[in-house]
Amino acid sequence: MLSAVNLSLAERRVEAQFVSIIYAVWDDTQRTLTVSNSGLPRPIYVHGGKNEVIEATGLPLGLFDEAEYDELEFRMKTGDMFIFFSDGILDARNRKGDLFGRGRLEKIVAENASSNASQVVDSIFKAVADHSAGVETFDDQTVVVIRVRGGAHPPSKKK
């Protein structure tokens, strides 16, 4: 899908413009999440009590006509969680100029591994705000958390 969007952007190229996007498609029947990335930080997958950085990478869209993008598929279980975030989270600086960074983010995710998705999002935003208190935000700060609940939903039966 990202390759098709990339080609479409290449047809309408705007000087020095590009798009970074990550997408995820959930299949409730198979309990799989398909992920593809073009220029955003690598997401975190929490499963089996551990954080795993997913090697979903790719060039931003609109830079190179023939760029290719991998789609990674994950079979997920109840309680598993994916955390997607923009680089504005990692790049938030404090008054000393220190980045918030991936290490802090991964620590917050690990500390909140049993929390619901909304609590994880709130914990990340609070930690970033505390870290960068008094410093103007210069980039977007986006976090999306997906946590798998309960058992699989059986397909509805047609009558």
Short mmCIF file of N, CA, C and O in Angstrom, two decimals, residues 15-149:
data_model
loop_
_atom_site.label_atom_id
_atom_site.label_comp_id
_atom_site.label_asym_id
_atom_site.label_seq_id
_atom_site.Cartn_x
_atom_site.Cartn_y
_atom_site.Cartn_z
N GLU A 15 8.47 20.31 -4.36
CA GLU A 15 9.85 20.52 -3.93
C GLU A 15 9.99 20.46 -2.41
O GLU A 15 9.26 21.13 -1.69
N ALA A 16 10.91 19.62 -1.94
CA ALA A 16 11.26 19.51 -0.52
C ALA A 16 10.09 19.08 0.37
O ALA A 16 10.06 19.40 1.55
N GLN A 17 9.11 18.39 -0.20
CA GLN A 17 7.98 17.91 0.58
C GLN A 17 7.97 16.39 0.60
O GLN A 17 8.26 15.75 -0.41
N PHE A 18 7.65 15.83 1.75
CA PHE A 18 7.54 14.38 1.89
C PHE A 18 6.53 14.07 2.98
O PHE A 18 6.09 14.97 3.71
N VAL A 19 6.19 12.79 3.11
CA VAL A 19 5.20 12.35 4.10
C VAL A 19 5.78 11.19 4.89
O VAL A 19 6.31 10.24 4.30
N SER A 20 5.67 11.27 6.20
CA SER A 20 6.01 10.14 7.07
C SER A 20 4.71 9.57 7.60
O SER A 20 3.84 10.31 8.07
N ILE A 21 4.57 8.26 7.50
CA ILE A 21 3.33 7.62 7.93
C ILE A 21 3.64 6.20 8.39
O ILE A 21 4.58 5.56 7.90
N ILE A 22 2.86 5.76 9.34
CA ILE A 22 2.90 4.35 9.73
C ILE A 22 1.46 3.90 9.75
O ILE A 22 0.57 4.67 10.13
N TYR A 23 1.21 2.71 9.27
CA TYR A 23 -0.16 2.22 9.36
C TYR A 23 -0.18 0.82 9.93
O TYR A 23 0.80 0.07 9.85
N ALA A 24 -1.31 0.52 10.53
CA ALA A 24 -1.52 -0.79 11.13
C ALA A 24 -2.94 -1.23 10.80
O ALA A 24 -3.88 -0.43 10.91
N VAL A 25 -3.09 -2.48 10.38
CA VAL A 25 -4.40 -3.03 10.06
C VAL A 25 -4.64 -4.23 10.97
O VAL A 25 -3.85 -5.18 10.98
N TRP A 26 -5.72 -4.17 11.76
CA TRP A 26 -6.08 -5.23 12.69
C TRP A 26 -7.07 -6.18 12.04
O TRP A 26 -8.08 -5.76 11.48
N ASP A 27 -6.78 -7.47 12.10
CA ASP A 27 -7.70 -8.53 11.64
C ASP A 27 -8.21 -9.23 12.90
O ASP A 27 -7.48 -10.00 13.52
N ASP A 28 -9.43 -8.94 13.29
CA ASP A 28 -9.99 -9.46 14.53
C ASP A 28 -10.20 -10.97 14.48
O ASP A 28 -10.05 -11.65 15.50
N THR A 29 -10.50 -11.50 13.33
CA THR A 29 -10.72 -12.94 13.20
C THR A 29 -9.41 -13.70 13.38
O THR A 29 -9.35 -14.68 14.13
N GLN A 30 -8.36 -13.26 12.72
CA GLN A 30 -7.05 -13.93 12.80
C GLN A 30 -6.22 -13.43 13.98
O GLN A 30 -5.19 -14.03 14.30
N ARG A 31 -6.65 -12.31 14.59
CA ARG A 31 -5.90 -11.67 15.68
C ARG A 31 -4.49 -11.31 15.24
O ARG A 31 -3.50 -11.58 15.92
N THR A 32 -4.42 -10.69 14.06
CA THR A 32 -3.13 -10.26 13.53
C THR A 32 -3.14 -8.75 13.32
O THR A 32 -4.19 -8.15 13.06
N LEU A 33 -1.96 -8.18 13.44
CA LEU A 33 -1.76 -6.77 13.17
C LEU A 33 -0.70 -6.68 12.08
O LEU A 33 0.39 -7.23 12.23
N THR A 34 -1.03 -6.02 10.98
CA THR A 34 -0.09 -5.80 9.89
C THR A 34 0.39 -4.36 9.97
O THR A 34 -0.42 -3.44 10.07
N VAL A 35 1.71 -4.18 9.96
CA VAL A 35 2.32 -2.87 10.18
C VAL A 35 3.26 -2.54 9.03
O VAL A 35 4.02 -3.39 8.57
N SER A 36 3.22 -1.29 8.57
CA SER A 36 4.17 -0.79 7.59
C SER A 36 4.53 0.65 7.96
O SER A 36 3.69 1.39 8.47
N ASN A 37 5.78 1.03 7.71
CA ASN A 37 6.29 2.31 8.17
C ASN A 37 7.04 3.03 7.06
O ASN A 37 7.76 2.41 6.29
N SER A 38 6.87 4.33 7.02
CA SER A 38 7.64 5.16 6.08
C SER A 38 8.11 6.42 6.78
O SER A 38 7.52 7.47 6.67
N GLY A 39 9.18 6.28 7.55
CA GLY A 39 9.83 7.45 8.10
C GLY A 39 9.54 7.80 9.54
O GLY A 39 10.05 8.81 10.04
N LEU A 40 8.73 7.03 10.23
CA LEU A 40 8.48 7.31 11.65
C LEU A 40 9.33 6.38 12.52
O LEU A 40 9.86 5.37 12.04
N PRO A 41 9.48 6.70 13.81
CA PRO A 41 10.28 5.83 14.69
C PRO A 41 9.71 4.41 14.75
O PRO A 41 8.51 4.21 14.60
N ARG A 42 10.61 3.48 14.98
CA ARG A 42 10.20 2.08 15.07
C ARG A 42 9.28 1.89 16.28
O ARG A 42 9.60 2.32 17.38
N PRO A 43 8.12 1.24 16.07
CA PRO A 43 7.17 1.05 17.17
C PRO A 43 7.67 0.03 18.20
O PRO A 43 8.62 -0.71 17.94
N ILE A 44 6.99 0.00 19.33
CA ILE A 44 7.31 -0.95 20.40
C ILE A 44 6.17 -1.95 20.49
O ILE A 44 4.99 -1.58 20.51
N TYR A 45 6.51 -3.22 20.56
CA TYR A 45 5.55 -4.33 20.70
C TYR A 45 5.79 -4.94 22.07
O TYR A 45 6.88 -5.42 22.36
N VAL A 46 4.78 -4.90 22.92
CA VAL A 46 4.86 -5.50 24.26
C VAL A 46 4.13 -6.84 24.21
O VAL A 46 2.94 -6.89 23.91
N HIS A 47 4.89 -7.90 24.48
CA HIS A 47 4.28 -9.24 24.49
C HIS A 47 5.13 -10.15 25.37
O HIS A 47 6.35 -9.95 25.48
N GLY A 48 4.47 -11.09 26.01
CA GLY A 48 5.20 -12.04 26.85
C GLY A 48 6.00 -11.36 27.95
O GLY A 48 7.05 -11.85 28.34
N GLY A 49 5.53 -10.21 28.42
CA GLY A 49 6.20 -9.52 29.51
C GLY A 49 7.44 -8.75 29.12
O GLY A 49 8.21 -8.34 29.98
N LYS A 50 7.66 -8.55 27.81
CA LYS A 50 8.86 -7.81 27.41
C LYS A 50 8.54 -6.82 26.28
O LYS A 50 7.58 -6.99 25.54
N ASN A 51 9.38 -5.78 26.20
CA ASN A 51 9.30 -4.81 25.11
C ASN A 51 10.16 -5.30 23.95
O ASN A 51 11.28 -5.76 24.17
N GLU A 52 9.65 -5.16 22.75
CA GLU A 52 10.43 -5.47 21.55
C GLU A 52 10.30 -4.31 20.58
O GLU A 52 9.19 -3.88 20.26
N VAL A 53 11.43 -3.77 20.16
CA VAL A 53 11.42 -2.72 19.15
C VAL A 53 11.26 -3.40 17.80
O VAL A 53 12.02 -4.29 17.44
N ILE A 54 10.24 -3.00 17.07
CA ILE A 54 9.93 -3.62 15.78
C ILE A 54 10.71 -2.92 14.68
O ILE A 54 10.67 -1.70 14.54
N GLU A 55 11.40 -3.71 13.90
CA GLU A 55 12.24 -3.18 12.82
C GLU A 55 11.41 -2.83 11.59
O GLU A 55 11.72 -3.22 10.48
N ALA A 56 10.34 -2.09 11.83
CA ALA A 56 9.50 -1.58 10.74
C ALA A 56 10.07 -0.21 10.37
O ALA A 56 9.89 0.75 11.09
N THR A 57 10.79 -0.18 9.27
CA THR A 57 11.40 1.07 8.83
C THR A 57 11.11 1.27 7.35
O THR A 57 10.73 0.34 6.65
N GLY A 58 11.29 2.46 6.90
CA GLY A 58 11.11 2.76 5.48
C GLY A 58 11.33 4.24 5.26
O GLY A 58 11.22 5.05 6.18
N LEU A 59 11.66 4.59 4.03
CA LEU A 59 11.90 5.98 3.67
C LEU A 59 10.58 6.75 3.68
O LEU A 59 9.52 6.19 3.38
N PRO A 60 10.62 8.04 4.02
CA PRO A 60 9.41 8.84 3.92
C PRO A 60 8.86 8.79 2.49
O PRO A 60 9.61 8.63 1.52
N LEU A 61 7.55 8.92 2.35
CA LEU A 61 6.90 8.88 1.05
C LEU A 61 7.19 10.15 0.26
O LEU A 61 7.27 11.24 0.82
N GLY A 62 7.35 10.00 -1.03
CA GLY A 62 7.53 11.12 -1.92
C GLY A 62 8.97 11.51 -2.20
O GLY A 62 9.22 12.44 -2.96
N LEU A 63 9.94 10.81 -1.60
CA LEU A 63 11.34 11.15 -1.84
C LEU A 63 11.94 10.40 -3.02
O LEU A 63 12.70 10.96 -3.80
N PHE A 64 11.61 9.11 -3.13
CA PHE A 64 12.19 8.26 -4.18
C PHE A 64 11.07 7.46 -4.83
O PHE A 64 10.30 6.78 -4.16
N ASP A 65 11.03 7.52 -6.17
CA ASP A 65 9.95 6.87 -6.91
C ASP A 65 9.84 5.37 -6.64
O ASP A 65 8.75 4.83 -6.51
N GLU A 66 10.94 4.68 -6.59
CA GLU A 66 10.93 3.22 -6.52
C GLU A 66 11.17 2.67 -5.12
O GLU A 66 11.57 1.52 -4.96
N ALA A 67 10.92 3.45 -4.09
CA ALA A 67 11.11 2.97 -2.72
C ALA A 67 10.17 1.79 -2.44
O ALA A 67 9.05 1.75 -2.94
N GLU A 68 10.65 0.83 -1.68
CA GLU A 68 9.84 -0.34 -1.32
C GLU A 68 9.60 -0.32 0.18
O GLU A 68 10.44 0.15 0.95
N TYR A 69 8.47 -0.87 0.59
CA TYR A 69 8.05 -0.84 1.99
C TYR A 69 7.60 -2.23 2.42
O TYR A 69 6.77 -2.84 1.75
N ASP A 70 8.17 -2.69 3.51
CA ASP A 70 7.80 -4.00 4.04
C ASP A 70 6.51 -3.89 4.84
O ASP A 70 6.24 -2.87 5.48
N GLU A 71 5.72 -4.96 4.80
CA GLU A 71 4.58 -5.11 5.69
C GLU A 71 4.92 -6.26 6.63
O GLU A 71 5.25 -7.36 6.18
N LEU A 72 4.88 -5.99 7.92
CA LEU A 72 5.17 -7.01 8.92
C LEU A 72 3.86 -7.42 9.58
O LEU A 72 3.03 -6.57 9.89
N GLU A 73 3.70 -8.72 9.79
CA GLU A 73 2.46 -9.22 10.40
C GLU A 73 2.78 -9.87 11.73
O GLU A 73 3.72 -10.65 11.85
N PHE A 74 1.95 -9.55 12.74
CA PHE A 74 2.14 -10.08 14.09
C PHE A 74 0.86 -10.77 14.54
O PHE A 74 -0.22 -10.18 14.47
N ARG A 75 1.00 -12.02 15.00
CA ARG A 75 -0.13 -12.73 15.59
C ARG A 75 -0.11 -12.36 17.07
O ARG A 75 0.84 -12.64 17.78
N MET A 76 -1.19 -11.73 17.51
CA MET A 76 -1.20 -11.17 18.85
C MET A 76 -2.11 -11.95 19.79
O MET A 76 -3.03 -12.64 19.35
N LYS A 77 -1.79 -11.84 21.07
CA LYS A 77 -2.55 -12.52 22.13
C LYS A 77 -3.15 -11.48 23.06
O LYS A 77 -2.71 -10.32 23.09
N THR A 78 -4.12 -11.90 23.85
CA THR A 78 -4.72 -11.01 24.83
C THR A 78 -3.63 -10.38 25.70
O THR A 78 -2.73 -11.06 26.17
N GLY A 79 -3.72 -9.06 25.85
CA GLY A 79 -2.76 -8.32 26.66
C GLY A 79 -1.59 -7.75 25.87
O GLY A 79 -0.90 -6.85 26.35
N ASP A 80 -1.33 -8.27 24.67
CA ASP A 80 -0.26 -7.72 23.84
C ASP A 80 -0.59 -6.26 23.50
O ASP A 80 -1.77 -5.87 23.44
N MET A 81 0.46 -5.49 23.25
CA MET A 81 0.25 -4.07 23.02
C MET A 81 1.27 -3.55 22.01
O MET A 81 2.42 -3.98 22.01
N PHE A 82 0.82 -2.65 21.15
CA PHE A 82 1.69 -1.93 20.22
C PHE A 82 1.65 -0.46 20.58
O PHE A 82 0.58 0.09 20.85
N ILE A 83 2.83 0.18 20.57
CA ILE A 83 2.92 1.61 20.83
C ILE A 83 3.55 2.26 19.61
O ILE A 83 4.69 1.96 19.25
N PHE A 84 2.80 3.16 18.98
CA PHE A 84 3.26 3.94 17.84
C PHE A 84 3.42 5.39 18.31
O PHE A 84 2.61 5.88 19.10
N PHE A 85 4.44 6.09 17.82
CA PHE A 85 4.68 7.45 18.28
C PHE A 85 5.47 8.23 17.23
O PHE A 85 6.19 7.65 16.42
N SER A 86 5.31 9.53 17.27
CA SER A 86 6.04 10.39 16.34
C SER A 86 7.41 10.73 16.92
O SER A 86 7.66 10.59 18.12
N ASP A 87 8.28 11.23 16.06
CA ASP A 87 9.63 11.60 16.51
C ASP A 87 9.61 12.79 17.46
O ASP A 87 10.56 13.01 18.21
N GLY A 88 8.51 13.54 17.48
CA GLY A 88 8.40 14.65 18.44
C GLY A 88 8.41 14.18 19.88
O GLY A 88 8.80 14.94 20.78
N ILE A 89 8.03 12.94 20.13
CA ILE A 89 8.12 12.37 21.48
C ILE A 89 9.59 12.15 21.84
O ILE A 89 10.05 12.59 22.89
N LEU A 90 10.31 11.48 20.97
CA LEU A 90 11.71 11.17 21.24
C LEU A 90 12.58 12.43 21.26
O LEU A 90 13.56 12.51 22.01
N ASP A 91 12.25 13.41 20.44
CA ASP A 91 13.08 14.60 20.27
C ASP A 91 12.75 15.73 21.23
O ASP A 91 13.38 16.79 21.17
N ALA A 92 11.77 15.54 22.12
CA ALA A 92 11.44 16.58 23.10
C ALA A 92 12.67 16.84 23.98
O ALA A 92 13.30 15.90 24.47
N ARG A 93 13.02 18.10 24.15
CA ARG A 93 14.22 18.48 24.92
C ARG A 93 13.84 19.15 26.23
O ARG A 93 12.82 19.83 26.31
N ASN A 94 14.72 18.98 27.21
CA ASN A 94 14.55 19.71 28.47
C ASN A 94 15.37 21.00 28.41
O ASN A 94 15.98 21.32 27.38
N ARG A 95 15.40 21.74 29.50
CA ARG A 95 16.10 23.03 29.53
C ARG A 95 17.60 22.88 29.27
O ARG A 95 18.26 23.79 28.79
N LYS A 96 18.16 21.72 29.60
CA LYS A 96 19.59 21.46 29.37
C LYS A 96 19.87 21.06 27.93
O LYS A 96 21.02 20.92 27.52
N GLY A 97 18.80 20.79 27.17
CA GLY A 97 18.96 20.36 25.78
C GLY A 97 18.98 18.86 25.61
O GLY A 97 19.19 18.36 24.50
N ASP A 98 18.75 18.11 26.72
CA ASP A 98 18.74 16.65 26.64
C ASP A 98 17.45 16.16 25.98
O ASP A 98 16.36 16.62 26.33
N LEU A 99 17.58 15.21 25.05
CA LEU A 99 16.42 14.60 24.41
C LEU A 99 15.68 13.71 25.39
O LEU A 99 16.28 13.09 26.27
N PHE A 100 14.37 13.59 25.18
CA PHE A 100 13.59 12.63 25.96
C PHE A 100 14.10 11.22 25.63
O PHE A 100 14.39 10.44 26.52
N GLY A 101 14.18 10.90 24.36
CA GLY A 101 14.84 9.68 23.89
C GLY A 101 14.05 8.39 24.02
O GLY A 101 13.08 8.28 24.76
N ARG A 102 14.53 7.40 23.27
CA ARG A 102 13.89 6.08 23.24
C ARG A 102 14.01 5.35 24.58
O ARG A 102 13.09 4.67 25.01
N GLY A 103 15.14 5.49 25.26
CA GLY A 103 15.34 4.80 26.53
C GLY A 103 14.29 5.17 27.56
O GLY A 103 13.72 4.29 28.23
N ARG A 104 14.00 6.46 27.69
CA ARG A 104 12.96 6.90 28.63
C ARG A 104 11.60 6.36 28.21
O ARG A 104 10.81 5.93 29.04
N LEU A 105 11.33 6.42 26.90
CA LEU A 105 10.04 5.94 26.41
C LEU A 105 9.88 4.45 26.72
O LEU A 105 8.83 4.02 27.22
N GLU A 106 10.89 3.66 26.42
CA GLU A 106 10.80 2.22 26.67
C GLU A 106 10.63 1.92 28.15
O GLU A 106 9.91 0.97 28.52
N LYS A 107 11.26 2.69 29.01
CA LYS A 107 11.11 2.50 30.46
C LYS A 107 9.67 2.76 30.88
O LYS A 107 9.09 1.99 31.66
N ILE A 108 9.06 3.84 30.39
CA ILE A 108 7.67 4.16 30.72
C ILE A 108 6.75 3.06 30.23
O ILE A 108 5.83 2.63 30.93
N VAL A 109 6.99 2.57 29.02
CA VAL A 109 6.17 1.48 28.48
C VAL A 109 6.29 0.24 29.36
O VAL A 109 5.29 -0.39 29.71
N ALA A 110 7.51 -0.12 29.76
CA ALA A 110 7.72 -1.29 30.62
C ALA A 110 7.03 -1.12 31.96
O ALA A 110 6.40 -2.06 32.47
N GLU A 111 7.10 0.07 32.54
CA GLU A 111 6.46 0.33 33.82
C GLU A 111 4.95 0.28 33.75
O GLU A 111 4.28 0.07 34.75
N ASN A 112 4.40 0.48 32.56
CA ASN A 112 2.95 0.51 32.37
C ASN A 112 2.45 -0.67 31.54
O ASN A 112 1.36 -0.61 30.97
N ALA A 113 3.23 -1.73 31.50
CA ALA A 113 2.90 -2.87 30.63
C ALA A 113 1.56 -3.51 30.96
O ALA A 113 0.92 -4.09 30.09
N SER A 114 1.10 -3.39 32.20
CA SER A 114 -0.19 -4.00 32.57
C SER A 114 -1.34 -2.98 32.58
O SER A 114 -2.47 -3.33 32.87
N SER A 115 -1.05 -1.74 32.23
CA SER A 115 -2.07 -0.69 32.20
C SER A 115 -2.88 -0.77 30.92
O SER A 115 -2.45 -1.38 29.94
N ASN A 116 -4.04 -0.11 30.92
CA ASN A 116 -4.82 -0.09 29.68
C ASN A 116 -4.20 0.92 28.71
O ASN A 116 -3.33 1.71 29.08
N ALA A 117 -4.64 0.89 27.47
CA ALA A 117 -4.05 1.72 26.41
C ALA A 117 -4.10 3.20 26.75
O ALA A 117 -3.11 3.93 26.56
N SER A 118 -5.22 3.67 27.26
CA SER A 118 -5.37 5.08 27.60
C SER A 118 -4.38 5.50 28.68
O SER A 118 -3.80 6.59 28.61
N GLN A 119 -4.18 4.66 29.68
CA GLN A 119 -3.23 4.97 30.75
C GLN A 119 -1.80 5.02 30.22
O GLN A 119 -1.00 5.85 30.67
N VAL A 120 -1.46 4.15 29.28
CA VAL A 120 -0.12 4.17 28.69
C VAL A 120 0.09 5.48 27.94
O VAL A 120 1.12 6.15 28.10
N VAL A 121 -0.88 5.88 27.14
CA VAL A 121 -0.79 7.15 26.40
C VAL A 121 -0.61 8.31 27.39
O VAL A 121 0.28 9.15 27.22
N ASP A 122 -1.46 8.34 28.43
CA ASP A 122 -1.38 9.43 29.41
C ASP A 122 -0.02 9.45 30.11
O ASP A 122 0.55 10.52 30.34
N SER A 123 0.52 8.29 30.45
CA SER A 123 1.82 8.20 31.13
C SER A 123 2.94 8.73 30.24
O SER A 123 3.85 9.43 30.72
N ILE A 124 2.89 8.40 28.96
CA ILE A 124 3.91 8.88 28.03
C ILE A 124 3.84 10.40 27.90
O ILE A 124 4.85 11.10 28.03
N PHE A 125 2.63 10.93 27.67
CA PHE A 125 2.49 12.38 27.51
C PHE A 125 2.90 13.13 28.78
O PHE A 125 3.53 14.19 28.72
N LYS A 126 2.56 12.59 29.94
CA LYS A 126 2.94 13.23 31.21
C LYS A 126 4.46 13.26 31.36
O LYS A 126 5.04 14.28 31.72
N ALA A 127 5.11 12.13 31.08
CA ALA A 127 6.57 12.06 31.20
C ALA A 127 7.26 13.02 30.24
O ALA A 127 8.23 13.69 30.61
N VAL A 128 6.76 13.12 29.02
CA VAL A 128 7.34 14.05 28.04
C VAL A 128 7.13 15.48 28.50
O VAL A 128 8.06 16.31 28.44
N ALA A 129 5.93 15.80 28.98
CA ALA A 129 5.65 17.16 29.46
C ALA A 129 6.53 17.51 30.66
O ALA A 129 7.07 18.62 30.74
N ASP A 130 6.69 16.57 31.59
CA ASP A 130 7.57 16.80 32.75
C ASP A 130 9.01 17.02 32.31
O ASP A 130 9.69 17.91 32.81
N HIS A 131 9.46 16.20 31.37
CA HIS A 131 10.84 16.30 30.88
C HIS A 131 11.10 17.65 30.22
O HIS A 131 12.15 18.25 30.41
N SER A 132 10.15 18.12 29.44
CA SER A 132 10.36 19.32 28.63
C SER A 132 9.69 20.56 29.22
O SER A 132 9.50 21.55 28.51
N ALA A 133 9.35 20.51 30.51
CA ALA A 133 8.69 21.66 31.15
C ALA A 133 9.51 22.93 30.94
O ALA A 133 10.72 22.95 31.13
N GLY A 134 8.82 23.98 30.50
CA GLY A 134 9.47 25.26 30.30
C GLY A 134 10.14 25.43 28.96
O GLY A 134 10.71 26.48 28.68
N VAL A 135 10.09 24.39 28.11
CA VAL A 135 10.70 24.46 26.79
C VAL A 135 9.58 24.37 25.76
O VAL A 135 8.72 23.49 25.84
N GLU A 136 9.60 25.25 24.78
CA GLU A 136 8.57 25.26 23.76
C GLU A 136 8.64 24.00 22.90
O GLU A 136 9.72 23.58 22.48
N THR A 137 7.50 23.41 22.63
CA THR A 137 7.42 22.23 21.76
C THR A 137 7.65 22.68 20.32
O THR A 137 7.03 23.63 19.86
N PHE A 138 8.53 21.98 19.59
CA PHE A 138 8.85 22.38 18.22
C PHE A 138 8.34 21.39 17.18
O PHE A 138 8.46 21.64 15.99
N ASP A 139 7.82 20.25 17.61
CA ASP A 139 7.37 19.23 16.66
C ASP A 139 6.10 18.59 17.20
O ASP A 139 5.81 18.67 18.40
N ASP A 140 5.36 17.93 16.29
CA ASP A 140 4.15 17.25 16.75
C ASP A 140 4.53 16.15 17.74
O ASP A 140 5.62 15.59 17.68
N GLN A 141 3.62 15.86 18.65
CA GLN A 141 3.80 14.77 19.61
C GLN A 141 2.55 13.90 19.54
O GLN A 141 1.48 14.30 19.99
N THR A 142 2.73 12.73 18.95
CA THR A 142 1.62 11.82 18.72
C THR A 142 1.95 10.47 19.31
O THR A 142 3.07 9.97 19.16
N VAL A 143 0.97 9.85 19.99
CA VAL A 143 1.11 8.50 20.53
C VAL A 143 -0.19 7.76 20.27
O VAL A 143 -1.28 8.28 20.53
N VAL A 144 -0.07 6.54 19.75
CA VAL A 144 -1.22 5.65 19.57
C VAL A 144 -0.84 4.31 20.19
O VAL A 144 0.21 3.76 19.89
N VAL A 145 -1.72 3.83 21.07
CA VAL A 145 -1.48 2.54 21.72
C VAL A 145 -2.64 1.62 21.40
O VAL A 145 -3.80 1.99 21.52
N ILE A 146 -2.29 0.40 21.00
CA ILE A 146 -3.29 -0.64 20.71
C ILE A 146 -3.02 -1.80 21.66
O ILE A 146 -1.91 -2.33 21.69
N ARG A 147 -4.03 -2.17 22.46
CA ARG A 147 -3.90 -3.32 23.37
C ARG A 147 -4.99 -4.32 23.00
O ARG A 147 -6.14 -3.96 22.82
N VAL A 148 -4.60 -5.59 22.91
CA VAL A 148 -5.54 -6.65 22.56
C VAL A 148 -6.34 -7.03 23.80
O VAL A 148 -5.77 -7.32 24.85
N ARG A 149 -7.65 -7.03 23.66
CA ARG A 149 -8.54 -7.42 24.76
C ARG A 149 -9.13 -8.79 24.50
O ARG A 149 -9.23 -9.22 23.35
#
